[in-house]
Short mmCIF file of C-alpha atoms and ligand atoms in Angstrom, two decimals:
data_model
loop_
_atom_site.label_atom_id
_atom_site.label_comp_id
_atom_site.label_asym_id
_atom_site.label_seq_id
_atom_site.Cartn_x
_atom_site.Cartn_y
_atom_site.Cartn_z
CA MET U 56 0.00 0.11 -0.01
CA ASN U 57 1.14 3.40 -0.62
CA TRP U 58 0.08 6.53 0.89
CA ASP U 59 -2.29 7.52 -2.04
CA GLU U 60 -4.13 4.17 -1.50
CA PHE U 61 -4.00 4.86 2.40
CA ARG U 62 -5.91 8.12 1.77
CA ALA U 63 -9.06 6.10 0.90
CA ARG U 64 -8.58 3.05 3.06
CA GLY U 65 -7.82 5.28 6.09
CA LYS U 66 -11.18 7.12 5.52
CA ASP U 67 -13.05 3.84 5.46
CA ALA U 68 -11.15 2.74 8.48
CA ALA U 69 -12.65 5.79 10.17
CA ASP U 70 -16.05 4.87 9.14
CA TRP U 71 -15.33 1.36 10.24
CA ALA U 72 -14.25 2.36 13.70
CA ALA U 73 -17.33 4.65 14.21
CA ASP U 74 -19.70 1.82 13.08
CA TYR U 75 -17.99 -0.70 15.21
CA HIS U 76 -18.49 1.33 18.27
CA ALA U 77 -22.01 2.30 17.31
CA ASN U 78 -22.90 -1.39 17.17
CA LEU U 79 -20.84 -2.68 20.21
CA ARG U 80 -23.91 -3.16 22.47
CA GLU U 81 -25.12 -5.97 19.95
CA ARG U 82 -22.06 -7.90 20.44
CA PRO U 83 -21.00 -10.34 23.17
CA VAL U 84 -18.47 -8.62 25.42
CA ARG U 85 -16.16 -11.57 25.87
CA ALA U 86 -15.02 -13.63 22.67
CA GLN U 87 -17.14 -16.60 22.46
CA THR U 88 -14.50 -18.75 21.05
CA LYS U 89 -12.60 -21.95 21.97
CA PRO U 90 -8.92 -22.03 22.59
CA GLY U 91 -7.56 -22.70 18.88
CA ASP U 92 -10.53 -21.63 17.05
CA ILE U 93 -8.80 -18.57 15.54
CA LEU U 94 -5.42 -20.22 15.00
CA ALA U 95 -6.97 -23.07 13.01
CA GLN U 96 -8.36 -20.48 10.52
CA LEU U 97 -4.91 -18.98 9.67
CA PRO U 98 -2.59 -20.15 6.96
CA LEU U 99 0.33 -22.01 8.29
CA SER U 100 2.84 -19.96 6.18
CA PRO U 101 3.27 -16.42 5.13
CA PRO U 102 2.33 -15.40 1.54
CA ASP U 103 4.95 -14.96 -0.95
CA ALA U 104 2.85 -13.06 -3.16
CA ALA U 105 1.25 -9.74 -2.02
CA GLN U 106 -2.49 -10.10 -1.23
CA PRO U 107 -5.37 -7.60 -1.94
CA VAL U 108 -6.18 -5.17 1.10
CA ASP U 109 -9.93 -6.07 0.47
CA ASP U 110 -9.15 -9.75 1.30
CA ILE U 111 -6.99 -8.81 4.38
CA LEU U 112 -9.83 -6.56 5.54
CA ALA U 113 -12.41 -9.36 5.10
CA ASP U 114 -10.17 -11.66 7.29
CA LEU U 115 -10.23 -9.02 9.78
CA GLU U 116 -14.00 -9.02 9.92
CA ASN U 117 -14.65 -12.74 9.60
CA THR U 118 -11.64 -14.37 11.52
CA ILE U 119 -10.25 -12.11 13.71
CA LEU U 120 -13.29 -10.22 15.07
CA PRO U 121 -15.23 -13.05 16.28
CA GLY U 122 -12.19 -13.85 18.41
CA MET U 123 -11.93 -10.59 19.95
CA THR U 124 -13.18 -9.52 23.59
CA HIS U 125 -14.34 -6.17 23.23
CA TRP U 126 -12.79 -4.04 25.90
CA GLN U 127 -14.60 -0.94 24.78
CA HIS U 128 -17.88 -2.27 25.13
CA PRO U 129 -20.11 -0.39 27.56
CA ARG U 130 -20.67 -3.58 29.53
CA PHE U 131 -17.10 -4.56 30.14
CA PHE U 132 -17.20 -4.83 33.94
CA ALA U 133 -14.14 -7.30 34.33
CA TYR U 134 -10.44 -6.76 35.28
CA PHE U 135 -10.09 -2.84 35.00
CA PRO U 136 -11.15 -0.85 32.16
CA ALA U 137 -8.64 -0.03 29.16
CA ASN U 138 -10.54 2.93 28.07
CA ALA U 139 -9.72 4.40 24.79
CA ALA U 140 -11.69 7.74 23.99
CA PRO U 141 -12.50 8.54 20.60
CA VAL U 142 -10.21 11.39 20.70
CA SER U 143 -7.44 9.40 22.05
CA VAL U 144 -7.89 6.78 18.95
CA LEU U 145 -7.69 9.72 16.75
CA ALA U 146 -4.54 11.14 18.44
CA GLU U 147 -2.95 7.44 17.90
CA TYR U 148 -4.09 7.77 14.23
CA TYR U 149 -1.87 10.85 13.84
CA VAL U 150 0.96 9.58 16.00
CA SER U 151 0.98 6.23 13.78
CA ALA U 152 0.99 8.43 10.73
CA ILE U 153 4.07 10.50 12.07
CA ALA U 154 5.52 7.51 13.39
CA ALA U 155 8.29 9.06 15.16
CA GLN U 156 10.66 7.49 17.77
CA CYS U 157 10.95 9.82 20.47
CA MET U 158 13.86 8.44 22.54
CA LEU U 159 15.76 11.62 22.87
CA TRP U 160 14.85 15.33 22.97
CA GLN U 161 16.39 15.87 19.41
CA THR U 162 14.78 12.82 18.04
CA SER U 163 11.49 14.79 18.36
CA PRO U 164 11.53 17.81 20.57
CA ALA U 165 7.70 18.51 20.40
CA ALA U 166 7.34 15.24 21.78
CA THR U 167 9.51 15.57 24.69
CA GLU U 168 8.27 18.81 25.51
CA LEU U 169 4.62 17.98 25.11
CA GLU U 170 5.46 15.12 27.54
CA THR U 171 6.78 17.53 30.15
CA ARG U 172 3.74 19.73 29.97
CA VAL U 173 1.09 17.17 29.88
CA CYS U 174 2.64 15.02 32.72
CA ASP U 175 2.43 18.35 34.56
CA TRP U 176 -1.13 18.88 33.84
CA MET U 177 -1.73 15.27 35.10
CA ARG U 178 0.29 16.09 38.30
CA GLN U 179 -1.99 18.91 39.02
CA ALA U 180 -4.97 17.43 37.95
CA VAL U 181 -4.41 14.48 40.73
CA GLY U 182 -3.33 16.79 43.27
CA LEU U 183 0.32 16.11 43.48
CA PRO U 184 2.41 19.17 44.79
CA GLY U 185 4.70 21.01 42.35
CA GLY U 186 8.33 19.58 42.31
CA PHE U 187 7.25 15.99 41.24
CA ALA U 188 8.12 15.46 37.56
CA GLY U 189 6.29 13.13 35.29
CA VAL U 190 7.17 10.68 32.51
CA ILE U 191 5.06 8.54 30.39
CA GLN U 192 5.90 4.92 30.61
CA ASP U 193 4.66 2.01 28.42
CA SER U 194 2.94 0.49 31.64
CA ALA U 195 2.77 0.51 35.45
CA SER U 196 4.71 -2.72 35.28
CA THR U 197 7.70 -0.63 33.69
CA ALA U 198 7.32 2.28 36.39
CA THR U 199 7.18 -0.26 39.10
CA LEU U 200 10.48 -1.83 37.82
CA CYS U 201 12.04 1.56 37.60
CA ALA U 202 10.99 2.20 40.96
CA VAL U 203 12.55 -1.23 42.39
CA LEU U 204 15.81 -0.64 40.38
CA THR U 205 15.98 2.85 41.82
CA MET U 206 15.36 1.39 45.46
CA ARG U 207 18.10 -1.17 44.76
CA GLU U 208 20.65 1.24 43.30
CA LYS U 209 20.17 3.55 45.98
CA ALA U 210 20.46 1.18 48.74
CA LEU U 211 23.42 -0.15 47.20
CA ASP U 212 25.05 3.23 46.64
CA TRP U 213 24.80 2.78 42.88
CA ALA U 214 27.07 -0.25 43.27
CA GLY U 215 24.54 -2.92 41.78
CA ASN U 216 24.61 -1.79 38.07
CA ALA U 217 28.41 -1.75 38.19
CA LYS U 218 29.11 -4.84 40.30
CA GLY U 219 26.31 -7.06 40.26
CA LEU U 220 24.54 -8.04 43.44
CA ALA U 221 26.83 -11.10 44.46
CA GLY U 222 28.42 -10.58 47.94
CA GLN U 223 25.78 -7.91 48.92
CA PRO U 224 23.62 -8.31 51.83
CA ALA U 225 19.93 -9.12 50.96
CA LEU U 226 17.95 -6.29 49.90
CA ARG U 227 14.65 -6.23 51.43
CA ILE U 228 11.46 -4.54 49.91
CA TYR U 229 8.24 -4.28 51.80
CA CYS U 230 4.74 -4.25 50.34
CA SER U 231 1.05 -5.72 51.24
CA ALA U 232 -0.29 -9.01 50.62
CA GLU U 233 -2.61 -7.36 47.97
CA VAL U 234 -0.22 -5.73 45.65
CA HIS U 235 -0.45 -6.70 41.72
CA THR U 236 1.91 -9.20 40.38
CA SER U 237 3.87 -6.51 38.36
CA ILE U 238 5.50 -5.95 41.92
CA ASP U 239 6.71 -9.41 41.82
CA ARG U 240 8.00 -9.29 38.46
CA ALA U 241 10.01 -6.28 39.13
CA ILE U 242 11.59 -7.98 41.98
CA TRP U 243 12.57 -10.82 40.00
CA ILE U 244 13.88 -8.75 36.98
CA ALA U 245 15.94 -6.61 39.48
CA GLY U 246 17.73 -9.69 40.88
CA ILE U 247 16.44 -9.01 44.42
CA GLY U 248 14.56 -12.39 44.59
CA GLU U 249 10.95 -13.20 45.54
CA ALA U 250 12.08 -14.25 49.11
CA ASN U 251 13.05 -10.82 49.64
CA LEU U 252 9.74 -9.20 48.92
CA VAL U 253 8.12 -9.06 52.37
CA ARG U 254 4.72 -9.08 52.50
CA ILE U 255 3.17 -7.28 55.18
CA LYS U 256 -0.36 -8.67 56.73
CA THR U 257 -3.41 -6.40 56.00
CA HIS U 258 -6.00 -5.45 58.14
CA GLY U 259 -9.52 -3.46 58.26
CA PRO U 260 -11.96 -2.81 55.46
CA THR U 261 -9.54 -1.20 53.36
CA ARG U 262 -7.26 -4.16 53.29
CA GLY U 263 -4.18 -1.97 53.96
CA MET U 264 -0.97 -2.79 55.50
CA ASP U 265 -0.47 -3.31 59.01
CA VAL U 266 2.20 -0.30 59.61
CA ASP U 267 2.97 -1.69 63.06
CA ALA U 268 3.85 -5.00 61.54
CA LEU U 269 5.74 -3.12 58.75
CA GLY U 270 7.90 -1.17 60.98
CA ALA U 271 8.68 -4.06 63.62
CA THR U 272 9.60 -6.34 60.28
CA ILE U 273 11.98 -3.84 58.92
CA ALA U 274 13.69 -3.61 62.52
CA ALA U 275 14.03 -7.54 62.56
CA ASP U 276 15.54 -7.45 59.04
CA ARG U 277 18.05 -4.83 59.96
CA ALA U 278 19.01 -7.06 63.03
CA ALA U 279 19.40 -9.98 60.92
CA GLY U 280 21.81 -8.06 58.54
CA HIS U 281 19.39 -7.51 55.88
CA LEU U 282 19.46 -4.22 53.89
CA PRO U 283 15.84 -2.67 53.52
CA ALA U 284 15.61 -0.75 50.42
CA GLY U 285 12.07 0.51 49.89
CA ILE U 286 8.29 0.15 50.18
CA ILE U 287 5.63 -0.29 47.71
CA ALA U 288 2.50 0.77 48.72
CA CYS U 289 -0.96 0.56 46.79
CA VAL U 290 -3.97 2.44 46.42
CA GLY U 291 -6.71 0.38 44.62
CA GLY U 292 -5.27 -3.06 44.41
CA THR U 293 -6.45 -5.24 41.53
CA SER U 294 -8.48 -7.83 43.40
CA ALA U 295 -10.49 -5.68 45.73
CA GLY U 296 -9.24 -2.22 45.55
CA ALA U 297 -6.85 -2.61 48.66
CA THR U 298 -5.64 0.52 49.62
CA ASP U 299 -2.67 1.24 52.19
CA ASP U 300 -2.82 4.15 54.57
CA ILE U 301 -0.19 6.33 52.64
CA SER U 302 0.69 8.77 55.49
CA ALA U 303 1.33 6.10 57.92
CA VAL U 304 3.56 4.15 55.41
CA MET U 305 5.45 7.48 54.82
CA ASP U 306 6.00 7.75 58.47
CA VAL U 307 7.72 4.49 58.61
CA ALA U 308 9.61 5.14 55.35
CA GLU U 309 10.76 8.53 56.40
CA ALA U 310 11.80 7.23 59.70
CA GLU U 311 13.85 4.53 58.20
CA GLY U 312 14.99 6.32 55.22
CA LEU U 313 13.40 4.21 52.73
CA TYR U 314 12.62 4.87 48.99
CA THR U 315 8.75 4.62 48.42
CA HIS U 316 6.77 3.83 45.46
CA ILE U 317 2.80 4.11 45.15
CA ASP U 318 0.98 1.99 42.79
CA ALA U 319 -2.13 3.55 41.85
CA ALA U 320 -2.44 2.23 38.52
CA TRP U 321 -6.12 2.02 38.44
CA ALA U 322 -7.25 4.21 41.46
CA GLY U 323 -5.22 7.02 40.46
CA SER U 324 -7.06 8.28 37.56
CA ALA U 325 -10.08 8.98 40.00
CA MET U 326 -7.81 11.34 41.82
CA ILE U 327 -8.63 14.11 39.26
CA CYS U 328 -12.02 14.46 41.37
CA PRO U 329 -10.62 16.17 44.57
CA GLU U 330 -13.23 14.22 46.81
CA PHE U 331 -11.39 11.02 46.21
CA GLN U 332 -8.02 12.42 46.87
CA ALA U 333 -8.39 11.31 50.55
CA HIS U 334 -7.78 7.72 49.37
CA TRP U 335 -4.07 8.40 48.93
CA ALA U 336 -3.68 11.25 51.62
CA GLY U 337 0.13 11.53 52.19
CA VAL U 338 1.30 10.66 48.54
CA ASP U 339 2.83 14.17 48.42
CA ARG U 340 5.57 12.50 50.53
CA ALA U 341 6.23 9.40 48.48
CA ASP U 342 9.32 9.18 46.05
CA SER U 343 7.60 7.78 43.06
CA VAL U 344 3.87 7.25 42.06
CA VAL U 345 2.37 5.48 39.28
CA LEU U 346 -1.20 5.72 37.62
CA ASN U 347 -2.33 4.58 34.28
CA PRO U 348 -4.42 7.21 32.07
CA HIS U 349 -4.70 4.01 29.97
CA LYS U 350 -6.89 2.42 32.30
CA TRP U 351 -9.93 4.41 33.55
CA LEU U 352 -9.31 7.90 32.13
CA GLY U 353 -9.51 6.88 28.46
CA ALA U 354 -5.91 7.38 26.88
CA GLN U 355 -5.78 4.59 24.71
CA PHE U 356 -3.53 1.79 26.06
CA ASP U 357 -0.42 2.37 26.57
CA CYS U 358 0.04 5.54 28.58
CA THR U 359 1.30 5.39 32.14
CA THR U 360 2.17 8.33 33.97
CA HIS U 361 4.93 8.09 36.53
CA PHE U 362 5.76 11.00 38.71
CA LEU U 363 9.03 11.41 40.52
CA ARG U 364 9.97 13.56 43.61
CA ASP U 365 13.47 13.33 42.32
CA PRO U 366 14.08 12.19 38.95
CA THR U 367 17.84 12.37 39.14
CA THR U 368 17.76 9.04 41.24
CA LEU U 369 16.02 7.26 38.42
CA VAL U 370 18.29 8.69 35.73
CA LYS U 371 21.49 7.87 37.78
CA THR U 372 19.88 4.42 37.73
CA LEU U 373 19.12 4.01 34.09
CA ALA U 374 21.03 6.76 32.08
CA ILE U 375 23.55 5.41 29.84
CA GLN U 376 25.28 7.48 27.19
CA PRO U 377 27.20 6.14 24.25
CA GLU U 378 28.51 8.87 21.72
CA TYR U 379 25.62 8.08 19.41
CA LEU U 380 23.12 9.04 21.91
CA LYS U 381 24.77 12.23 23.07
CA THR U 382 22.80 15.41 22.28
CA HIS U 383 25.60 17.76 22.00
CA GLY U 384 24.80 21.45 22.40
CA ALA U 385 21.55 20.80 23.89
CA ASP U 386 22.15 21.31 27.70
CA GLY U 387 19.45 21.07 30.01
CA ILE U 388 17.05 19.19 28.03
CA ILE U 389 15.35 15.84 28.99
CA ASN U 390 16.14 12.80 27.21
CA TYR U 391 12.94 10.61 28.46
CA SER U 392 14.92 7.35 27.38
CA GLU U 393 17.15 7.86 30.42
CA TRP U 394 14.00 7.57 32.41
CA SER U 395 12.76 4.33 31.20
CA VAL U 396 14.05 0.73 30.67
CA PRO U 397 13.50 0.80 26.55
CA LEU U 398 15.47 3.10 24.63
CA GLY U 399 12.78 3.43 22.08
CA ARG U 400 9.71 5.37 22.87
CA ARG U 401 6.43 5.94 21.30
CA PHE U 402 4.68 9.59 21.05
CA ARG U 403 2.48 8.88 23.94
CA ALA U 404 1.83 12.30 25.17
CA LEU U 405 -0.20 13.32 22.29
CA LYS U 406 -3.15 11.23 23.15
CA LEU U 407 -3.35 12.43 26.76
CA TRP U 408 -3.09 16.05 25.53
CA PHE U 409 -5.98 15.30 23.11
CA LEU U 410 -7.87 13.60 25.77
CA ILE U 411 -7.64 16.21 28.36
CA ARG U 412 -8.34 19.06 26.10
CA ALA U 413 -11.17 17.44 24.33
CA HIS U 414 -13.03 16.54 27.41
CA GLY U 415 -11.78 18.84 29.77
CA LEU U 416 -10.99 17.55 33.48
CA ASP U 417 -14.73 18.19 34.50
CA GLY U 418 -16.07 15.75 31.42
CA LEU U 419 -13.38 13.16 32.59
CA ARG U 420 -14.44 13.80 36.40
CA GLU U 421 -18.16 13.46 35.49
CA MET U 422 -17.46 10.07 33.91
CA ILE U 423 -15.65 8.74 36.95
CA ARG U 424 -18.21 10.23 39.54
CA ASN U 425 -21.04 8.46 37.53
CA HIS U 426 -19.13 5.01 37.56
CA VAL U 427 -18.69 5.52 41.33
CA THR U 428 -22.11 6.10 41.89
CA TRP U 429 -23.33 3.38 39.81
CA ALA U 430 -21.45 0.70 41.11
CA GLN U 431 -22.33 1.58 44.89
CA ALA U 432 -25.78 1.52 43.96
CA LEU U 433 -25.36 -1.73 42.23
CA ALA U 434 -23.56 -3.08 45.34
CA ALA U 435 -26.41 -1.85 47.62
CA ARG U 436 -28.98 -3.34 45.30
CA LEU U 437 -27.10 -6.85 45.27
CA ASP U 438 -27.08 -6.32 49.14
CA ALA U 439 -30.40 -6.13 49.51
CA THR U 440 -31.17 -9.22 47.11
CA ALA U 441 -31.84 -12.53 48.76
CA ASP U 442 -29.01 -15.14 48.35
CA PHE U 443 -26.37 -12.22 47.58
CA GLU U 444 -23.67 -10.91 49.95
CA ILE U 445 -21.26 -8.19 49.31
CA VAL U 446 -17.72 -9.44 50.24
CA THR U 447 -15.54 -6.26 49.94
CA GLN U 448 -17.43 -2.97 49.83
CA PRO U 449 -16.72 -0.40 46.93
CA MET U 450 -13.40 0.99 46.79
CA LEU U 451 -14.35 3.71 44.05
CA SER U 452 -16.24 1.83 41.51
CA LEU U 453 -14.98 -1.66 42.55
CA PHE U 454 -16.50 -4.27 44.81
CA THR U 455 -16.72 -7.98 45.28
CA PHE U 456 -19.80 -10.28 45.90
CA ARG U 457 -20.89 -13.93 46.36
CA TYR U 458 -23.92 -15.74 45.55
CA ALA U 459 -24.39 -17.78 48.59
CA PRO U 460 -28.10 -19.27 48.73
CA GLU U 461 -28.90 -20.85 52.21
CA GLY U 462 -27.98 -24.54 52.22
CA ALA U 463 -25.76 -24.50 49.07
CA LYS U 464 -22.65 -26.77 49.41
CA ASP U 465 -19.56 -25.68 47.55
CA ILE U 466 -20.12 -21.88 47.38
CA ASP U 467 -16.76 -21.59 45.41
CA ALA U 468 -17.84 -23.81 42.67
CA LEU U 469 -21.06 -22.14 42.61
CA ASN U 470 -19.86 -18.73 42.24
CA GLN U 471 -17.23 -19.88 39.54
CA THR U 472 -20.05 -21.52 37.43
CA LEU U 473 -22.08 -18.26 37.91
CA VAL U 474 -19.15 -16.17 36.28
CA ASN U 475 -18.82 -18.81 33.57
CA ARG U 476 -22.71 -18.71 32.78
CA ILE U 477 -22.57 -14.98 32.83
CA ASN U 478 -19.75 -14.78 30.62
CA ASP U 479 -21.06 -17.40 28.11
CA ASP U 480 -24.47 -15.28 27.87
CA GLY U 481 -22.27 -12.37 26.63
CA ARG U 482 -24.36 -9.33 27.78
CA ILE U 483 -21.79 -8.42 30.46
CA TYR U 484 -18.33 -9.56 31.33
CA LEU U 485 -17.23 -10.20 34.91
CA THR U 486 -14.15 -11.92 36.52
CA GLN U 487 -13.61 -13.77 39.70
CA THR U 488 -10.97 -13.36 42.31
CA ARG U 489 -10.21 -14.72 45.82
CA ILE U 490 -10.81 -12.80 49.00
CA ASP U 491 -9.43 -14.53 52.13
CA GLY U 492 -9.44 -17.79 50.34
CA ALA U 493 -13.00 -17.54 48.93
CA LEU U 494 -13.86 -17.42 45.26
CA VAL U 495 -16.06 -14.10 45.03
CA ILE U 496 -17.06 -12.32 41.90
CA ARG U 497 -15.61 -8.89 41.06
CA PHE U 498 -17.50 -6.07 39.47
CA GLN U 499 -16.14 -2.72 38.14
CA ALA U 500 -17.92 -0.03 36.32
CA GLY U 501 -15.50 1.92 34.22
CA ALA U 502 -16.19 1.58 30.48
CA PHE U 503 -15.96 5.08 28.95
CA THR U 504 -19.47 4.65 27.29
CA CYS U 505 -20.89 2.72 30.12
CA THR U 506 -24.49 4.35 31.04
CA ALA U 507 -26.59 3.69 34.42
CA GLN U 508 -28.82 1.34 32.27
CA ASP U 509 -25.89 -0.75 31.62
CA VAL U 510 -25.17 -1.21 35.11
CA ASP U 511 -28.93 -1.87 35.85
CA LEU U 512 -28.64 -4.63 33.02
CA ALA U 513 -25.84 -5.99 35.00
CA TYR U 514 -27.96 -6.53 37.94
CA ASP U 515 -30.74 -8.42 35.94
CA VAL U 516 -28.13 -10.62 33.91
CA ILE U 517 -26.52 -11.63 37.47
CA CYS U 518 -29.80 -12.39 39.01
CA GLU U 519 -31.33 -14.12 35.97
CA MET U 520 -28.19 -16.33 35.59
CA ALA U 521 -28.09 -17.19 39.37
CA GLN U 522 -31.90 -18.05 39.30
CA GLU U 523 -31.32 -20.39 36.01
CA MET U 524 -28.44 -21.89 37.64
CA SER U 525 -30.47 -22.72 40.83
CA ARG U 526 -33.23 -24.03 38.83
CA ALA U 527 -30.78 -26.24 37.01
CA VAL U 528 -29.39 -27.58 40.46
CA GLN U 529 -32.71 -28.14 41.88
CA ARG U 530 -33.64 -30.10 38.60
CA GLY U 531 -30.38 -32.26 39.40
N1 PLP E 1887 -0.97 -2.21 39.29
C1 PLP E 1887 -2.23 -2.58 39.59
C2 PLP E 1887 -3.03 -2.25 40.66
C3 PLP E 1887 -3.09 -3.14 38.51
O1 PLP E 1887 -4.28 -3.26 38.50
C4 PLP E 1887 -2.54 -3.51 37.06
C5 PLP E 1887 -3.09 -3.80 36.15
O2 PLP E 1887 -4.17 -4.13 36.23
C6 PLP E 1887 -0.78 -3.09 37.12
C7 PLP E 1887 -0.27 -2.49 38.28
C8 PLP E 1887 -0.22 -3.42 35.86
O3 PLP E 1887 -0.55 -2.55 34.96
P1 PLP E 1887 0.20 -2.39 33.34
O4 PLP E 1887 -0.64 -3.28 32.64
O5 PLP E 1887 -0.03 -1.10 32.95
O6 PLP E 1887 1.67 -2.85 33.76
#
């Protein structure tokens, strides 16, 4: 394809995208295919001869789309959202057309300077104080890896990169039992070892870290000759929205001189609403904070904002400057590749800029407030419905529940069957998790186009499927 042909095809693609979204409600949310169904339809070897674009597009429609789970479906209530507001999709279209590789300031000054500005807009929007500097990472997992590497290097006085970890004391990093597995991976990749990721027990309805236990564990580790390096706290854990008391964690971190990273990958977007900022009170004292505008806010995946109180520690950990990457004569500029693990960088700032300008913070706040209100209303409705119980109360728009009819024997199995039935039905999409060992159903409202009626339909589908299942059990 050349750019002349692209002109027409690109317009067709825009029409296709608008139609796809207009008709999304008619599609099942989760792909209704079985493992291998799509693979079996794909040729075993690549074509030697060029194929007509019409054929490729027909295969997209007939082979690929039936195997897609529709993340932009208004009734996507599983996992966390990965919202792509239309305006951010448009921005990505421009980004793809320009296709710049924005690793250094001089490889696209506008990309770098827009990233600086838009990160600062986000900083203000979520209520972080001036002085925090932001960078856009590809994912929260990368931001957490950056933070863990910084913890490691700082604790070892930057000897880890130079000499490796052999002969060093065991570095210890602390978190609650509720953190996302991206923390485990960061620990593995940083060479610290899973055994040195110390999980502090949680307590109370917020399922936050027990900070007394945190302090005692750090003291015991020091006494044992280990080297505490940092604390990772979470605001809005994946399973049930677990949230640490950040102020209390910061008291310990400051007393112990430990680097802190706050994982607010999902819940961080809600901090654009001042009334939700109490959930992370104390965050202004943290060293590193991550939140994903590619989850709830609507900036098409991937777009993670990573805020640093002192970016020089991260740069000292990651920067490497062979002659071919030097930017002579451009003193004082930022090369964001020195703030990230990969060298190459997409132009991610554009979609965040388009999004914030086209919707305004007020528009985005309204969406988030609606989701929170509707999820809380659904939790209250389920709570008042016979045979259902709320297991964890809503944290913003996320809660967990169980179907537990009196006399039922294996409640875990019953709930897994219920989730499967709901997802096979296709009108809504939910996932399960485990809370204190029990299998429960997770609900979060967050899709960009979700309405109150969509959440009402979720209630109807959940009750209908539970009743059908009970009837089937009674029939034996
Ligand atoms: N942290 C939390 C709390 C999450 O829920 C997730 C993903 O859902 C992540 C981190 C990882 O995010 P990413 O996919 O951007 O690496």
